[in-house]
């Protein structure tokens, strides 16, 4: 085995009482792709932030090619050849791809070396298949392209070790393949890569070795991920076995959500064209499709934030007239958004506020314009307990919660009022398998209670496990609907590319 | 070496510590200017203190100045909570002053006059604040710019009024006719200028606090300010909340003008407000947008204003120092707010 490119020894980092990392050892060799695994909150991001110089460790040392290194800022890290692609990108949206690459790179005599930049970009792009149009503004790039730019940016600055924090959480399955081949090509050139993901099949397909964290400590290492089962890795991560929930046969009842020939204008993203759907009580309908094919418009119409130009929607037998969030809520719609931080919660206010937000005007939480602070607090406390949401209490800033706990909080808030219909987007994005398992179980419980659930997702495996039927969206239309029993990745994939006209 | 690290929660005592820290930093920074003007630092601050808070009359004078700034501070605090960037409290104050002066000049029983002056002033302030809010909601016009520019529009409208139709035909001074004597606000302590307006201001602060913290409107204002998208998805009419906030904010600023007309000047002139509307921004920021904090913050700035005049007479340091202190306090507070989101850590020991 070659000498390690970087080595972390005995890294400890606490936030107040929370030990986010405790005596962690980790090393990456040149040409090696290391998987970093662990439940939500296990300390993966914290550890990588220490390596990247964003946090100073309380104890421990970092060695680069055998020599102790002082990394106290991201500038130090970059100079030491460490690049990081964060969960949230750090790009200047109004500048072009090339300009973003050149930020902070001194040119000759204070001038920006555009020509040189273009040459380097072309080199890097062709080496690893990371093509980008240098003149497009970042705001015009898709999420996948922005990520590609972040990777190129790191390589541009001469990174020999690349850290990717959950890069696939934001990618469509088709984009994941492209990312993987780029990463493999970089590793083949001797770069070290640290890859964080909650999707164990990706980890098994890509990485050479894994380090597994649990509660901030190293719980174990996996030397041959390709030949280790996902179940074994999950066990290492959680400390116990994770059994996928069993979906019993459904006994669908009345139609609880009917979309009848809904069309929208091209407002933002793909418009809906003549979408008709039915969700019955006690069933889970999946909406599959490459993102950007109208899923967003569909979710907006159902959530009542956008009125369709044509067509009708019925919730629990009542026709929706105004298409306002309040109206659809009153008819019994619950909603778990794709983007927890922007359309779901208010990160700067106490968690309790976010938990009562959609129902603040109801008699449960207010009367004659006055809030009922005790009721609000009691509700939040009860939900925190019932869903085992890990946080110091209902008055914690919502933004301080981890992704899994935020998702539990949203789920708790919607399920507390027994919705008749639940619309959910990407329900387990960024969640560890234990948390995902918990969310799935809750959906199946709701299904058993007669709730109609509509799940918009990109992860076909997840949809096939969870859903009774799967509809595929393509260019704003429903390209076809399959019973889960008849669905396969291949058939769904065909529908998703619009190849199969009608199923 | 030091560096900033993100913090996840802000300790409660920061609410008190940060403004005090900012004020201390301000006084230290401004002492340089005093020394530059050739006066003794401790002597100057001493004069400022005695002249503003040293005896009971000085205190009442400070409170007279604090009253309008409590109102404008509340106006700004409410608006900024909803992220409606109302920089127009000055114009709203002037509009409130003009409207209440109109009403106050009409002969009628005193209490009725005072009530109607209050209503008219609040309504005028609200109407002015409605303009930037409506422009933002309807046409996405930046509210900072529109509310700020509107101040000049209102100011020149007021000038046109007192140079034109309202001009005193006897003396030729550009001042409005006085309001009826019966409409003058009652004085609280004989021999001082302390008037009813201060009581109203002191009652308004806890009322606004209650509104923000305990009512559904306040909840909606907070949520809209922090995350309008989540608010919209949560069934809150964001536009309606912004408009309500603007009306409330403008009405509060208008009340500042009512107090100045009814309790201090009894008429309108061009310098009826020495920038109380702008000071309201400093007050609100020092108070960390907490309506209860607005009261001490306004009293502090009022003391600086009263004190600076006396200091200028006694030591020759220009009274402009008062404006410099205000500006420095705002900047110091903005810097201090950094510590709500970040902590300072020493680094370099770990390795
Ligand atoms: N800036 C911070 N201040 C206080 N606590 C923090 C901070 N950052 C992280 N933590 C805490 O440290 C622990 C580890 O968090 P970290 O983000 O590293 O987990 P993670 O493994 O990346 O989780 P995920 O899979 O959800 O991204 C958690 O308990 C988290 O709440
Ligand atoms: Mg993380």
PDB file of N, CA and C in Angstrom, chain A residues 348 397, chain B residues 5-11 14-15 18-19 288 333-343:
ATOM      1  N   UNK A 348     -34.403  30.439  11.288  1.00  0.00           N
ATOM      2  CA  UNK A 348     -33.931  31.369  12.314  1.00  0.00           C
ATOM      3  C   UNK A 348     -34.854  31.486  13.511  1.00  0.00           C
ATOM      4  N   UNK A 397     -33.338  26.872  17.741  1.00  0.00           N
ATOM      5  CA  UNK A 397     -33.443  27.374  16.378  1.00  0.00           C
ATOM      6  C   UNK A 397     -33.589  26.187  15.421  1.00  0.00           C
TER       7      UNK A 397
ATOM      8  N   UNK B   5     -15.993  31.514  14.077  1.00  0.00           N
ATOM      9  CA  UNK B   5     -16.616  30.212  13.841  1.00  0.00           C
ATOM     10  C   UNK B   5     -18.118  30.372  13.972  1.00  0.00           C
ATOM     11  N   UNK B   6     -18.873  29.681  13.137  1.00  0.00           N
ATOM     12  CA  UNK B   6     -20.326  29.803  13.180  1.00  0.00           C
ATOM     13  C   UNK B   6     -20.855  29.242  14.495  1.00  0.00           C
ATOM     14  N   UNK B   7     -21.815  29.939  15.098  1.00  0.00           N
ATOM     15  CA  UNK B   7     -22.433  29.354  16.285  1.00  0.00           C
ATOM     16  C   UNK B   7     -23.872  28.945  15.983  1.00  0.00           C
ATOM     17  N   UNK B   8     -24.374  27.944  16.731  1.00  0.00           N
ATOM     18  CA  UNK B   8     -25.712  27.446  16.436  1.00  0.00           C
ATOM     19  C   UNK B   8     -26.769  28.111  17.296  1.00  0.00           C
ATOM     20  N   UNK B   9     -26.403  28.662  18.442  1.00  0.00           N
ATOM     21  CA  UNK B   9     -27.408  29.334  19.242  1.00  0.00           C
ATOM     22  C   UNK B   9     -26.776  30.566  19.870  1.00  0.00           C
ATOM     23  N   UNK B  10     -27.639  31.535  20.181  1.00  0.00           N
ATOM     24  CA  UNK B  10     -27.166  32.783  20.743  1.00  0.00           C
ATOM     25  C   UNK B  10     -27.631  32.860  22.187  1.00  0.00           C
ATOM     26  N   UNK B  11     -26.701  33.003  23.127  1.00  0.00           N
ATOM     27  CA  UNK B  11     -27.140  33.080  24.525  1.00  0.00           C
ATOM     28  C   UNK B  11     -28.042  34.297  24.745  1.00  0.00           C
ATOM     29  N   UNK B  14     -26.893  37.962  25.531  1.00  0.00           N
ATOM     30  CA  UNK B  14     -26.350  38.777  24.448  1.00  0.00           C
ATOM     31  C   UNK B  14     -27.242  39.971  24.142  1.00  0.00           C
ATOM     32  N   UNK B  15     -28.561  39.778  24.306  1.00  0.00           N
ATOM     33  CA  UNK B  15     -29.495  40.851  23.986  1.00  0.00           C
ATOM     34  C   UNK B  15     -29.157  42.106  24.769  1.00  0.00           C
ATOM     35  N   UNK B  18     -24.756  42.978  24.053  1.00  0.00           N
ATOM     36  CA  UNK B  18     -24.306  43.537  22.785  1.00  0.00           C
ATOM     37  C   UNK B  18     -24.523  45.040  22.684  1.00  0.00           C
ATOM     38  N   UNK B  19     -25.757  45.539  22.999  1.00  0.00           N
ATOM     39  CA  UNK B  19     -25.925  46.998  22.928  1.00  0.00           C
ATOM     40  C   UNK B  19     -24.985  47.726  23.880  1.00  0.00           C
ATOM     41  N   UNK B 288     -32.065  45.644  19.117  1.00  0.00           N
ATOM     42  CA  UNK B 288     -32.144  44.342  18.443  1.00  0.00           C
ATOM     43  C   UNK B 288     -33.576  44.046  18.031  1.00  0.00           C
ATOM     44  N   UNK B 333     -23.030  48.612  16.618  1.00  0.00           N
ATOM     45  CA  UNK B 333     -24.057  47.596  16.872  1.00  0.00           C
ATOM     46  C   UNK B 333     -24.076  46.570  15.744  1.00  0.00           C
ATOM     47  N   UNK B 334     -23.933  47.044  14.500  1.00  0.00           N
ATOM     48  CA  UNK B 334     -23.930  46.104  13.378  1.00  0.00           C
ATOM     49  C   UNK B 334     -22.755  45.136  13.505  1.00  0.00           C
ATOM     50  N   UNK B 335     -21.613  45.662  13.944  1.00  0.00           N
ATOM     51  CA  UNK B 335     -20.463  44.781  14.142  1.00  0.00           C
ATOM     52  C   UNK B 335     -20.745  43.811  15.292  1.00  0.00           C
ATOM     53  N   UNK B 336     -21.336  44.358  16.367  1.00  0.00           N
ATOM     54  CA  UNK B 336     -21.619  43.511  17.525  1.00  0.00           C
ATOM     55  C   UNK B 336     -22.570  42.373  17.152  1.00  0.00           C
ATOM     56  N   UNK B 337     -23.494  42.658  16.203  1.00  0.00           N
ATOM     57  CA  UNK B 337     -24.458  41.627  15.806  1.00  0.00           C
ATOM     58  C   UNK B 337     -23.771  40.422  15.172  1.00  0.00           C
ATOM     59  N   UNK B 338     -22.577  40.652  14.653  1.00  0.00           N
ATOM     60  CA  UNK B 338     -21.797  39.548  14.096  1.00  0.00           C
ATOM     61  C   UNK B 338     -21.641  38.433  15.125  1.00  0.00           C
ATOM     62  N   UNK B 339     -21.537  38.853  16.393  1.00  0.00           N
ATOM     63  CA  UNK B 339     -21.281  37.857  17.430  1.00  0.00           C
ATOM     64  C   UNK B 339     -22.512  37.021  17.766  1.00  0.00           C
ATOM     65  N   UNK B 340     -23.669  37.419  17.247  1.00  0.00           N
ATOM     66  CA  UNK B 340     -24.819  36.538  17.446  1.00  0.00           C
ATOM     67  C   UNK B 340     -24.694  35.329  16.537  1.00  0.00           C
ATOM     68  N   UNK B 341     -24.016  35.492  15.415  1.00  0.00           N
ATOM     69  CA  UNK B 341     -23.911  34.383  14.467  1.00  0.00           C
ATOM     70  C   UNK B 341     -22.551  33.682  14.546  1.00  0.00           C
ATOM     71  N   UNK B 342     -21.552  34.387  15.050  1.00  0.00           N
ATOM     72  CA  UNK B 342     -20.213  33.798  15.077  1.00  0.00           C
ATOM     73  C   UNK B 342     -19.607  33.921  16.467  1.00  0.00           C
ATOM     74  N   UNK B 343     -18.688  33.082  16.744  1.00  0.00           N
ATOM     75  CA  UNK B 343     -17.916  33.213  17.958  1.00  0.00           C
ATOM     76  C   UNK B 343     -16.451  33.384  17.564  1.00  0.00           C
TER      77      UNK B 343
END
